[in-house]
Amino acid sequence: MIQLSNLSRRYGESLAVDDVSFTIERGEVIGLLGHNGAGKTTIMKMLTGFLEPTSGTIRIDDLQIGRDTPAIQRRIGYLPENCPVWPEMAVIEFLEYQAALHDVPRERRGRAIADAIRRTDLAGKATQSIQTLSRGYRQRVGVAQAILHQPDIVILDEPTNGLDPTQILHMRALIGELARTATVIVSTHILQEVQAVCARVIILRSGRKVIDARLDELQGEARLLVTTDRDESAARPVLAAVDGVRSVTLLDTAGGQFRYALGAGPELAPAVGAALCGAGFALHELVRERRTLEAVFAEVNAASRPEVRHAA
């Protein structure tokens, strides 16, 4: 449905997005994850036609950004990171104005506005001036305007920004509801939000895609953590030679000890221990890793060079 091919964006000498490619199928809920400045918002703005790519293409079905931008924008509901609203307007007035901008037919506007208010739990605030609302309620108004025209693609940039715990739970439920009829892209730097609502995660670092995988596959990857007294030049050949070990990654070093992550299931622990002892190395620790999204994210951002990974 959505295809980004070799997408890049420069701001002068700064390369904000660097040769990013990925596809999103209809009905997926995707988490676009990365630190502030990783390129998430720039990609969102290019997807919605607010920014032109420096190079690369964005296609949505048979439409292409640039050639068919207005047609694509009619299919998208967008909540920017800092939701722009007119503070002097009442909530319902703002939504009426947004419905007109979205070309919602006049005879359908009342129902569309009522539905958006219901879904975002704004009924008690509908006649209030937006400037009197809390940050969390303003965020809800932003979501309401994004779904007024029943788009088949919904893009939410930091949707839980400023929400209290109860409102965050409501937002997660709303994203789940939206996913029944739309493709949803959630851009955030909050790991828990991706884990709570997304089936697949794309992690960006310094404008580049470094991971694109389903969460269940990413977190289910089997790894062993082993700590020994030998540096990488000595330990890597021994560890890599164990039958079944797919990869060897040095995680950290301290006090003369070296900690490695092995791409290997727990059933290989005896063979790994035997290989190290057989080589005359000290074995300080050998445990199965309990992988979390936090661990994956920390590992990605600790790496010295980006390298794209796709889960099998």
PDB file of C-alpha atoms in Angstrom:
ATOM      1  CA  MET A   1       0.000   0.000   0.000  1.00  0.00           C
ATOM      2  CA  ILE A   2       2.685   2.515   1.085  1.00  0.00           C
ATOM      3  CA  GLN A   3       6.151   2.307  -0.423  1.00  0.00           C
ATOM      4  CA  LEU A   4       9.119   4.533   0.382  1.00  0.00           C
ATOM      5  CA  SER A   5      12.077   4.061  -1.951  1.00  0.00           C
ATOM      6  CA  ASN A   6      15.550   5.524  -1.276  1.00  0.00           C
ATOM      7  CA  LEU A   7      14.060   8.519   0.505  1.00  0.00           C
ATOM      8  CA  SER A   8      16.416  11.336   1.535  1.00  0.00           C
ATOM      9  CA  ARG A   9      15.907  14.878   2.781  1.00  0.00           C
ATOM     10  CA  ARG A  10      18.497  17.606   3.288  1.00  0.00           C
ATOM     11  CA  TYR A  11      18.249  20.864   5.171  1.00  0.00           C
ATOM     12  CA  GLY A  12      21.200  22.744   3.714  1.00  0.00           C
ATOM     13  CA  GLU A  13      24.260  20.700   4.646  1.00  0.00           C
ATOM     14  CA  SER A  14      22.340  18.609   7.189  1.00  0.00           C
ATOM     15  CA  LEU A  15      21.064  15.199   6.032  1.00  0.00           C
ATOM     16  CA  ALA A  16      17.920  14.590   8.099  1.00  0.00           C
ATOM     17  CA  VAL A  17      16.790  11.414   6.268  1.00  0.00           C
ATOM     18  CA  ASP A  18      19.354   9.236   4.539  1.00  0.00           C
ATOM     19  CA  ASP A  19      18.296   6.694   1.867  1.00  0.00           C
ATOM     20  CA  VAL A  20      15.347   5.181   3.768  1.00  0.00           C
ATOM     21  CA  SER A  21      13.201   2.482   2.136  1.00  0.00           C
ATOM     22  CA  PHE A  22      10.330   0.434   3.528  1.00  0.00           C
ATOM     23  CA  THR A  23       6.822  -0.739   2.669  1.00  0.00           C
ATOM     24  CA  ILE A  24       3.655  -0.806   4.764  1.00  0.00           C
ATOM     25  CA  GLU A  25       0.777  -3.121   3.961  1.00  0.00           C
ATOM     26  CA  ARG A  26      -2.868  -2.223   4.298  1.00  0.00           C
ATOM     27  CA  GLY A  27      -4.137  -2.549   7.877  1.00  0.00           C
ATOM     28  CA  GLU A  28      -0.722  -2.637   9.567  1.00  0.00           C
ATOM     29  CA  VAL A  29       0.032  -0.676  12.734  1.00  0.00           C
ATOM     30  CA  ILE A  30       3.636   0.511  12.432  1.00  0.00           C
ATOM     31  CA  GLY A  31       5.783   2.151  15.085  1.00  0.00           C
ATOM     32  CA  LEU A  32       8.382   4.589  13.788  1.00  0.00           C
ATOM     33  CA  LEU A  33      10.839   4.734  16.652  1.00  0.00           C
ATOM     34  CA  GLY A  34      13.941   6.800  17.322  1.00  0.00           C
ATOM     35  CA  HIS A  35      15.485   9.479  19.499  1.00  0.00           C
ATOM     36  CA  ASN A  36      14.536  13.110  18.922  1.00  0.00           C
ATOM     37  CA  GLY A  37      16.325  14.163  15.739  1.00  0.00           C
ATOM     38  CA  ALA A  38      16.384  10.646  14.254  1.00  0.00           C
ATOM     39  CA  GLY A  39      14.315  11.730  11.222  1.00  0.00           C
ATOM     40  CA  LYS A  40      10.846  10.539  12.265  1.00  0.00           C
ATOM     41  CA  THR A  41       8.997  13.829  11.887  1.00  0.00           C
ATOM     42  CA  THR A  42      10.737  14.616   8.592  1.00  0.00           C
ATOM     43  CA  ILE A  43       9.544  11.290   7.177  1.00  0.00           C
ATOM     44  CA  MET A  44       6.015  12.009   8.424  1.00  0.00           C
ATOM     45  CA  LYS A  45       6.013  15.401   6.723  1.00  0.00           C
ATOM     46  CA  MET A  46       7.197  13.892   3.455  1.00  0.00           C
ATOM     47  CA  LEU A  47       4.583  11.126   3.669  1.00  0.00           C
ATOM     48  CA  THR A  48       1.846  13.721   4.079  1.00  0.00           C
ATOM     49  CA  GLY A  49       3.131  15.981   1.309  1.00  0.00           C
ATOM     50  CA  PHE A  50       4.148  18.873   3.570  1.00  0.00           C
ATOM     51  CA  LEU A  51       7.819  18.447   2.588  1.00  0.00           C
ATOM     52  CA  GLU A  52       9.316  17.393  -0.721  1.00  0.00           C
ATOM     53  CA  PRO A  53      11.989  14.693  -0.656  1.00  0.00           C
ATOM     54  CA  THR A  54      15.457  15.734  -1.767  1.00  0.00           C
ATOM     55  CA  SER A  55      15.575  12.372  -3.532  1.00  0.00           C
ATOM     56  CA  GLY A  56      13.617   9.142  -3.609  1.00  0.00           C
ATOM     57  CA  THR A  57       9.916   8.403  -4.067  1.00  0.00           C
ATOM     58  CA  ILE A  58       6.796   7.830  -1.981  1.00  0.00           C
ATOM     59  CA  ARG A  59       3.983   5.784  -3.489  1.00  0.00           C
ATOM     60  CA  ILE A  60       0.583   4.984  -2.034  1.00  0.00           C
ATOM     61  CA  ASP A  61      -1.051   2.358  -4.215  1.00  0.00           C
ATOM     62  CA  ASP A  62      -0.841   3.836  -7.732  1.00  0.00           C
ATOM     63  CA  LEU A  63      -0.374   7.421  -6.508  1.00  0.00           C
ATOM     64  CA  GLN A  64       2.946   9.217  -6.007  1.00  0.00           C
ATOM     65  CA  ILE A  65       3.868  12.164  -3.807  1.00  0.00           C
ATOM     66  CA  GLY A  66       4.606  15.141  -6.032  1.00  0.00           C
ATOM     67  CA  ARG A  67       2.554  13.989  -8.990  1.00  0.00           C
ATOM     68  CA  ASP A  68      -0.573  13.101  -6.964  1.00  0.00           C
ATOM     69  CA  THR A  69      -0.059  14.904  -3.651  1.00  0.00           C
ATOM     70  CA  PRO A  70      -3.621  16.321  -3.275  1.00  0.00           C
ATOM     71  CA  ALA A  71      -5.177  12.914  -3.943  1.00  0.00           C
ATOM     72  CA  ILE A  72      -2.867  11.297  -1.375  1.00  0.00           C
ATOM     73  CA  GLN A  73      -3.596  13.974   1.227  1.00  0.00           C
ATOM     74  CA  ARG A  74      -7.327  13.283   0.937  1.00  0.00           C
ATOM     75  CA  ARG A  75      -6.619   9.705   2.042  1.00  0.00           C
ATOM     76  CA  ILE A  76      -4.509  10.677   5.068  1.00  0.00           C
ATOM     77  CA  GLY A  77      -5.403  11.801   8.574  1.00  0.00           C
ATOM     78  CA  TYR A  78      -2.452  13.523  10.236  1.00  0.00           C
ATOM     79  CA  LEU A  79      -1.731  14.534  13.814  1.00  0.00           C
ATOM     80  CA  PRO A  80       1.474  16.647  13.820  1.00  0.00           C
ATOM     81  CA  GLU A  81       3.809  16.551  16.811  1.00  0.00           C
ATOM     82  CA  ASN A  82       2.711  20.005  17.988  1.00  0.00           C
ATOM     83  CA  CYS A  83      -0.930  19.991  16.987  1.00  0.00           C
ATOM     84  CA  PRO A  84      -1.880  23.349  15.394  1.00  0.00           C
ATOM     85  CA  VAL A  85      -5.284  24.551  16.624  1.00  0.00           C
ATOM     86  CA  TRP A  86      -7.089  27.874  16.742  1.00  0.00           C
ATOM     87  CA  PRO A  87      -7.248  28.517  20.505  1.00  0.00           C
ATOM     88  CA  GLU A  88     -10.049  31.083  20.337  1.00  0.00           C
ATOM     89  CA  MET A  89     -12.446  28.642  18.641  1.00  0.00           C
ATOM     90  CA  ALA A  90     -14.716  26.213  20.423  1.00  0.00           C
ATOM     91  CA  VAL A  91     -13.936  22.536  19.861  1.00  0.00           C
ATOM     92  CA  ILE A  92     -17.021  21.924  17.740  1.00  0.00           C
ATOM     93  CA  GLU A  93     -16.399  25.082  15.672  1.00  0.00           C
ATOM     94  CA  PHE A  94     -12.847  23.986  14.980  1.00  0.00           C
ATOM     95  CA  LEU A  95     -14.011  20.541  13.900  1.00  0.00           C
ATOM     96  CA  GLU A  96     -16.673  22.049  11.634  1.00  0.00           C
ATOM     97  CA  TYR A  97     -13.991  24.157   9.976  1.00  0.00           C
ATOM     98  CA  GLN A  98     -11.673  21.141   9.619  1.00  0.00           C
ATOM     99  CA  ALA A  99     -14.511  19.088   8.133  1.00  0.00           C
ATOM    100  CA  ALA A 100     -14.934  21.746   5.458  1.00  0.00           C
ATOM    101  CA  LEU A 101     -11.183  21.714   4.749  1.00  0.00           C
ATOM    102  CA  HIS A 102     -11.326  17.933   4.406  1.00  0.00           C
ATOM    103  CA  ASP A 103     -14.164  18.256   1.880  1.00  0.00           C
ATOM    104  CA  VAL A 104     -16.572  16.287   4.043  1.00  0.00           C
ATOM    105  CA  PRO A 105     -19.959  16.745   2.289  1.00  0.00           C
ATOM    106  CA  ARG A 106     -22.189  19.189   4.152  1.00  0.00           C
ATOM    107  CA  GLU A 107     -24.914  16.608   4.680  1.00  0.00           C
ATOM    108  CA  ARG A 108     -22.401  14.277   6.380  1.00  0.00           C
ATOM    109  CA  ARG A 109     -20.531  16.795   8.517  1.00  0.00           C
ATOM    110  CA  GLY A 110     -22.771  16.629  11.560  1.00  0.00           C
ATOM    111  CA  ARG A 111     -22.463  12.864  11.804  1.00  0.00           C
ATOM    112  CA  ALA A 112     -18.710  12.932  11.068  1.00  0.00           C
ATOM    113  CA  ILE A 113     -18.085  15.519  13.808  1.00  0.00           C
ATOM    114  CA  ALA A 114     -20.253  13.667  16.316  1.00  0.00           C
ATOM    115  CA  ASP A 115     -18.423  10.423  15.563  1.00  0.00           C
ATOM    116  CA  ALA A 116     -14.982  12.041  15.951  1.00  0.00           C
ATOM    117  CA  ILE A 117     -16.042  13.628  19.259  1.00  0.00           C
ATOM    118  CA  ARG A 118     -17.343  10.298  20.524  1.00  0.00           C
ATOM    119  CA  ARG A 119     -14.226   8.371  19.526  1.00  0.00           C
ATOM    120  CA  THR A 120     -11.891  10.902  21.195  1.00  0.00           C
ATOM    121  CA  ASP A 121     -14.083  11.276  24.314  1.00  0.00           C
ATOM    122  CA  LEU A 122     -14.551  15.029  23.813  1.00  0.00           C
ATOM    123  CA  ALA A 123     -18.312  15.227  24.413  1.00  0.00           C
ATOM    124  CA  GLY A 124     -17.882  17.101  27.697  1.00  0.00           C
ATOM    125  CA  LYS A 125     -15.596  19.690  26.083  1.00  0.00           C
ATOM    126  CA  ALA A 126     -17.308  20.195  22.705  1.00  0.00           C
ATOM    127  CA  THR A 127     -18.572  23.728  23.400  1.00  0.00           C
ATOM    128  CA  GLN A 128     -15.492  24.917  25.295  1.00  0.00           C
ATOM    129  CA  SER A 129     -12.889  27.241  23.840  1.00  0.00           C
ATOM    130  CA  ILE A 130      -9.770  25.311  22.875  1.00  0.00           C
ATOM    131  CA  GLN A 131      -7.570  27.767  24.797  1.00  0.00           C
ATOM    132  CA  THR A 132      -9.242  26.645  28.053  1.00  0.00           C
ATOM    133  CA  LEU A 133      -8.356  22.982  27.496  1.00  0.00           C
ATOM    134  CA  SER A 134      -5.459  21.105  29.026  1.00  0.00           C
ATOM    135  CA  ARG A 135      -2.629  19.909  26.803  1.00  0.00           C
ATOM    136  CA  GLY A 136      -4.065  16.419  26.844  1.00  0.00           C
ATOM    137  CA  TYR A 137      -7.478  17.547  25.645  1.00  0.00           C
ATOM    138  CA  ARG A 138      -5.907  19.670  22.929  1.00  0.00           C
ATOM    139  CA  GLN A 139      -4.149  16.517  21.784  1.00  0.00           C
ATOM    140  CA  ARG A 140      -7.516  14.788  21.576  1.00  0.00           C
ATOM    141  CA  VAL A 141      -8.846  17.644  19.451  1.00  0.00           C
ATOM    142  CA  GLY A 142      -5.902  17.081  17.122  1.00  0.00           C
ATOM    143  CA  VAL A 143      -6.757  13.392  16.803  1.00  0.00           C
ATOM    144  CA  ALA A 144     -10.421  14.239  16.201  1.00  0.00           C
ATOM    145  CA  GLN A 145      -9.554  16.480  13.239  1.00  0.00           C
ATOM    146  CA  ALA A 146      -7.278  13.759  11.847  1.00  0.00           C
ATOM    147  CA  ILE A 147     -10.072  11.156  11.702  1.00  0.00           C
ATOM    148  CA  LEU A 148     -13.005  13.392  10.684  1.00  0.00           C
ATOM    149  CA  HIS A 149     -12.962  12.367   7.030  1.00  0.00           C
ATOM    150  CA  GLN A 150     -12.529   8.641   7.793  1.00  0.00           C
ATOM    151  CA  PRO A 151      -9.079   8.328   6.168  1.00  0.00           C
ATOM    152  CA  ASP A 152      -7.633   4.946   5.256  1.00  0.00           C
ATOM    153  CA  ILE A 153      -4.189   6.069   6.457  1.00  0.00           C
ATOM    154  CA  VAL A 154      -3.745   7.672   9.890  1.00  0.00           C
ATOM    155  CA  ILE A 155      -0.377   9.190  10.835  1.00  0.00           C
ATOM    156  CA  LEU A 156       0.127  10.117  14.482  1.00  0.00           C
ATOM    157  CA  ASP A 157       3.279  11.985  15.468  1.00  0.00           C
ATOM    158  CA  GLU A 158       3.861  11.595  19.240  1.00  0.00           C
ATOM    159  CA  PRO A 159       0.128  10.942  19.912  1.00  0.00           C
ATOM    160  CA  THR A 160       0.498  10.521  23.697  1.00  0.00           C
ATOM    161  CA  ASN A 161       2.512  13.699  24.129  1.00  0.00           C
ATOM    162  CA  GLY A 162       1.142  15.532  27.179  1.00  0.00           C
ATOM    163  CA  LEU A 163      -1.454  12.916  28.099  1.00  0.00           C
ATOM    164  CA  ASP A 164      -1.998  11.633  31.622  1.00  0.00           C
ATOM    165  CA  PRO A 165      -2.004   7.859  32.292  1.00  0.00           C
ATOM    166  CA  THR A 166      -5.775   7.514  31.838  1.00  0.00           C
ATOM    167  CA  GLN A 167      -5.690   9.478  28.586  1.00  0.00           C
ATOM    168  CA  ILE A 168      -2.768   7.368  27.348  1.00  0.00           C
ATOM    169  CA  LEU A 169      -4.831   4.206  27.854  1.00  0.00           C
ATOM    170  CA  HIS A 170      -7.723   5.808  25.961  1.00  0.00           C
ATOM    171  CA  MET A 171      -5.389   6.795  23.118  1.00  0.00           C
ATOM    172  CA  ARG A 172      -4.055   3.237  22.873  1.00  0.00           C
ATOM    173  CA  ALA A 173      -7.603   1.910  22.675  1.00  0.00           C
ATOM    174  CA  LEU A 174      -8.431   4.456  19.970  1.00  0.00           C
ATOM    175  CA  ILE A 175      -5.388   3.429  17.905  1.00  0.00           C
ATOM    176  CA  GLY A 176      -6.548  -0.172  18.157  1.00  0.00           C
ATOM    177  CA  GLU A 177     -10.001   0.865  16.949  1.00  0.00           C
ATOM    178  CA  LEU A 178      -8.552   2.891  14.063  1.00  0.00           C
ATOM    179  CA  ALA A 179      -6.524  -0.136  12.973  1.00  0.00           C
ATOM    180  CA  ARG A 180      -9.732  -2.014  12.154  1.00  0.00           C
ATOM    181  CA  THR A 181     -10.369   0.249   9.165  1.00  0.00           C
ATOM    182  CA  ALA A 182      -7.102   2.094   8.503  1.00  0.00           C
ATOM    183  CA  THR A 183      -3.361   1.713   8.207  1.00  0.00           C
ATOM    184  CA  VAL A 184      -1.815   3.430  11.227  1.00  0.00           C
ATOM    185  CA  ILE A 185       1.689   4.880  11.572  1.00  0.00           C
ATOM    186  CA  VAL A 186       2.728   5.971  15.061  1.00  0.00           C
ATOM    187  CA  SER A 187       5.882   8.042  15.356  1.00  0.00           C
ATOM    188  CA  THR A 188       7.329   8.224  18.847  1.00  0.00           C
ATOM    189  CA  HIS A 189      10.443   8.070  20.996  1.00  0.00           C
ATOM    190  CA  ILE A 190       8.528   6.327  23.808  1.00  0.00           C
ATOM    191  CA  LEU A 191       9.252   2.596  23.732  1.00  0.00           C
ATOM    192  CA  GLN A 192       6.216   1.617  25.776  1.00  0.00           C
ATOM    193  CA  GLU A 193       3.847   3.151  23.230  1.00  0.00           C
ATOM    194  CA  VAL A 194       5.299   1.103  20.389  1.00  0.00           C
ATOM    195  CA  GLN A 195       5.173  -2.051  22.482  1.00  0.00           C
ATOM    196  CA  ALA A 196       1.567  -1.375  23.505  1.00  0.00           C
ATOM    197  CA  VAL A 197      -0.026  -0.668  20.118  1.00  0.00           C
ATOM    198  CA  CYS A 198       2.249  -1.718  17.239  1.00  0.00           C
ATOM    199  CA  ALA A 199       2.818  -5.048  15.528  1.00  0.00           C
ATOM    200  CA  ARG A 200       5.934  -3.912  13.673  1.00  0.00           C
ATOM    201  CA  VAL A 201       8.675  -1.423  14.446  1.00  0.00           C
ATOM    202  CA  ILE A 202      11.002   0.603  12.227  1.00  0.00           C
ATOM    203  CA  ILE A 203      13.900   2.075  14.202  1.00  0.00           C
ATOM    204  CA  LEU A 204      15.749   5.117  12.891  1.00  0.00           C
ATOM    205  CA  ARG A 205      19.096   6.486  13.962  1.00  0.00           C
ATOM    206  CA  SER A 206      20.702   9.631  12.563  1.00  0.00           C
ATOM    207  CA  GLY A 207      18.289   9.635   9.631  1.00  0.00           C
ATOM    208  CA  ARG A 208      18.898   6.005   8.633  1.00  0.00           C
ATOM    209  CA  LYS A 209      16.777   2.898   9.054  1.00  0.00           C
ATOM    210  CA  VAL A 210      18.599   0.410  11.255  1.00  0.00           C
ATOM    211  CA  ILE A 211      15.856  -2.099  12.121  1.00  0.00           C
ATOM    212  CA  ASP A 212      12.626  -3.107  10.378  1.00  0.00           C
ATOM    213  CA  ALA A 213      10.970  -6.096  12.062  1.00  0.00           C
ATOM    214  CA  ARG A 214       7.847  -7.445  13.673  1.00  0.00           C
ATOM    215  CA  LEU A 215       7.940  -6.967  17.433  1.00  0.00           C
ATOM    216  CA  ASP A 216       7.259 -10.598  18.224  1.00  0.00           C
ATOM    217  CA  GLU A 217      10.117 -11.734  15.979  1.00  0.00           C
ATOM    218  CA  LEU A 218      12.487  -9.043  17.202  1.00  0.00           C
ATOM    219  CA  GLN A 219      11.926  -9.780  20.867  1.00  0.00           C
ATOM    220  CA  GLY A 220      11.801 -13.504  20.305  1.00  0.00           C
ATOM    221  CA  GLU A 221      15.285 -13.758  18.840  1.00  0.00           C
ATOM    222  CA  ALA A 222      17.291 -16.235  20.902  1.00  0.00           C
ATOM    223  CA  ARG A 223      20.573 -14.923  22.316  1.00  0.00           C
ATOM    224  CA  LEU A 224      23.090 -15.983  24.920  1.00  0.00           C
ATOM    225  CA  LEU A 225      25.080 -13.480  26.969  1.00  0.00           C
ATOM    226  CA  VAL A 226      28.584 -14.620  27.830  1.00  0.00           C
ATOM    227  CA  THR A 227      31.329 -12.868  29.782  1.00  0.00           C
ATOM    228  CA  THR A 228      34.944 -13.978  29.530  1.00  0.00           C
ATOM    229  CA  ASP A 229      38.434 -12.605  30.123  1.00  0.00           C
ATOM    230  CA  ARG A 230      39.490 -12.432  26.467  1.00  0.00           C
ATOM    231  CA  ASP A 231      39.183  -9.568  24.030  1.00  0.00           C
ATOM    232  CA  GLU A 232      37.347  -9.777  20.722  1.00  0.00           C
ATOM    233  CA  SER A 233      40.344 -10.838  18.650  1.00  0.00           C
ATOM    234  CA  ALA A 234      40.799 -13.929  20.821  1.00  0.00           C
ATOM    235  CA  ALA A 235      37.209 -14.722  21.809  1.00  0.00           C
ATOM    236  CA  ARG A 236      35.380 -14.198  18.527  1.00  0.00           C
ATOM    237  CA  PRO A 237      37.002 -17.125  16.618  1.00  0.00           C
ATOM    238  CA  VAL A 238      36.322 -19.518  19.493  1.00  0.00           C
ATOM    239  CA  LEU A 239      32.706 -18.438  19.954  1.00  0.00           C
ATOM    240  CA  ALA A 240      31.926 -18.282  16.248  1.00  0.00           C
ATOM    241  CA  ALA A 241      33.281 -21.800  15.762  1.00  0.00           C
ATOM    242  CA  VAL A 242      30.578 -23.310  18.009  1.00  0.00           C
ATOM    243  CA  ASP A 243      28.127 -25.105  15.739  1.00  0.00           C
ATOM    244  CA  GLY A 244      24.816 -23.188  15.712  1.00  0.00           C
ATOM    245  CA  VAL A 245      26.135 -19.764  16.779  1.00  0.00           C
ATOM    246  CA  ARG A 246      24.841 -17.308  14.171  1.00  0.00           C
ATOM    247  CA  SER A 247      26.588 -14.128  15.311  1.00  0.00           C
ATOM    248  CA  VAL A 248      28.980 -12.734  17.931  1.00  0.00           C
ATOM    249  CA  THR A 249      28.627  -9.127  19.136  1.00  0.00           C
ATOM    250  CA  LEU A 250      30.821  -7.422  21.728  1.00  0.00           C
ATOM    251  CA  LEU A 251      28.481  -5.540  24.065  1.00  0.00           C
ATOM    252  CA  ASP A 252      30.823  -3.963  26.598  1.00  0.00           C
ATOM    253  CA  THR A 253      34.071  -4.327  28.479  1.00  0.00           C
ATOM    254  CA  ALA A 254      35.051  -3.423  32.027  1.00  0.00           C
ATOM    255  CA  GLY A 255      37.684  -4.501  34.529  1.00  0.00           C
ATOM    256  CA  GLY A 256      39.359  -6.897  32.151  1.00  0.00           C
ATOM    257  CA  GLN A 257      36.095  -8.690  31.367  1.00  0.00           C
ATOM    258  CA  PHE A 258      34.426  -8.791  27.947  1.00  0.00           C
ATOM    259  CA  ARG A 259      30.687  -9.324  27.487  1.00  0.00           C
ATOM    260  CA  TYR A 260      29.369 -10.787  24.235  1.00  0.00           C
ATOM    261  CA  ALA A 261      25.930 -11.457  22.796  1.00  0.00           C
ATOM    262  CA  LEU A 262      25.682 -14.658  20.776  1.00  0.00           C
ATOM    263  CA  GLY A 263      23.017 -15.368  18.206  1.00  0.00           C
ATOM    264  CA  ALA A 264      22.224 -18.755  19.718  1.00  0.00           C
ATOM    265  CA  GLY A 265      19.461 -20.544  21.580  1.00  0.00           C
ATOM    266  CA  PRO A 266      19.754 -21.652  25.217  1.00  0.00           C
ATOM    267  CA  GLU A 267      20.375 -25.238  24.115  1.00  0.00           C
ATOM    268  CA  LEU A 268      23.878 -24.176  22.967  1.00  0.00           C
ATOM    269  CA  ALA A 269      24.948 -22.938  26.412  1.00  0.00           C
ATOM    270  CA  PRO A 270      26.822 -26.181  27.310  1.00  0.00           C
ATOM    271  CA  ALA A 271      28.722 -26.145  24.004  1.00  0.00           C
ATOM    272  CA  VAL A 272      29.642 -22.457  24.403  1.00  0.00           C
ATOM    273  CA  GLY A 273      30.886 -23.044  27.945  1.00  0.00           C
ATOM    274  CA  ALA A 274      32.880 -26.083  26.867  1.00  0.00           C
ATOM    275  CA  ALA A 275      34.473 -24.167  23.963  1.00  0.00           C
ATOM    276  CA  LEU A 276      35.616 -21.322  26.212  1.00  0.00           C
ATOM    277  CA  CYS A 277      36.990 -23.630  28.895  1.00  0.00           C
ATOM    278  CA  GLY A 278      38.623 -25.817  26.269  1.00  0.00           C
ATOM    279  CA  ALA A 279      40.415 -22.739  24.917  1.00  0.00           C
ATOM    280  CA  GLY A 280      41.674 -21.911  28.410  1.00  0.00           C
ATOM    281  CA  PHE A 281      39.467 -18.836  28.821  1.00  0.00           C
ATOM    282  CA  ALA A 282      37.871 -17.826  32.127  1.00  0.00           C
ATOM    283  CA  LEU A 283      34.053 -18.033  32.020  1.00  0.00           C
ATOM    284  CA  HIS A 284      32.530 -15.370  34.296  1.00  0.00           C
ATOM    285  CA  GLU A 285      28.906 -15.562  33.149  1.00  0.00           C
ATOM    286  CA  LEU A 286      26.732 -17.473  30.683  1.00  0.00           C
ATOM    287  CA  VAL A 287      23.003 -16.668  30.675  1.00  0.00           C
ATOM    288  CA  ARG A 288      20.040 -16.610  28.331  1.00  0.00           C
ATOM    289  CA  GLU A 289      19.012 -13.059  27.445  1.00  0.00           C
ATOM    290  CA  ARG A 290      15.496 -11.918  28.166  1.00  0.00           C
ATOM    291  CA  ARG A 291      15.104  -9.522  25.238  1.00  0.00           C
ATOM    292  CA  THR A 292      12.940  -6.419  25.468  1.00  0.00           C
ATOM    293  CA  LEU A 293      12.366  -3.569  23.053  1.00  0.00           C
ATOM    294  CA  GLU A 294      14.358  -1.388  25.457  1.00  0.00           C
ATOM    295  CA  ALA A 295      17.345  -3.719  25.094  1.00  0.00           C
ATOM    296  CA  VAL A 296      17.070  -3.724  21.301  1.00  0.00           C
ATOM    297  CA  PHE A 297      16.804   0.065  21.181  1.00  0.00           C
ATOM    298  CA  ALA A 298      19.769   0.546  23.510  1.00  0.00           C
ATOM    299  CA  GLU A 299      21.829  -1.884  21.454  1.00  0.00           C
ATOM    300  CA  VAL A 300      20.993  -0.064  18.213  1.00  0.00           C
ATOM    301  CA  ASN A 301      21.955   3.313  19.603  1.00  0.00           C
ATOM    302  CA  ALA A 302      25.153   1.996  21.123  1.00  0.00           C
ATOM    303  CA  ALA A 303      26.325   0.581  17.795  1.00  0.00           C
ATOM    304  CA  SER A 304      29.057   2.511  16.060  1.00  0.00           C
ATOM    305  CA  ARG A 305      27.671   2.151  12.523  1.00  0.00           C
ATOM    306  CA  PRO A 306      24.086   1.755  11.272  1.00  0.00           C
ATOM    307  CA  GLU A 307      23.319  -1.592   9.691  1.00  0.00           C
ATOM    308  CA  VAL A 308      19.849  -2.447   8.436  1.00  0.00           C
ATOM    309  CA  ARG A 309      18.353  -5.583   9.928  1.00  0.00           C
ATOM    310  CA  HIS A 310      15.242  -7.421   8.801  1.00  0.00           C
ATOM    311  CA  ALA A 311      13.669 -10.119  10.876  1.00  0.00           C
ATOM    312  CA  ALA A 312      13.276 -13.416   9.053  1.00  0.00           C
TER     313      ALA A 312
END
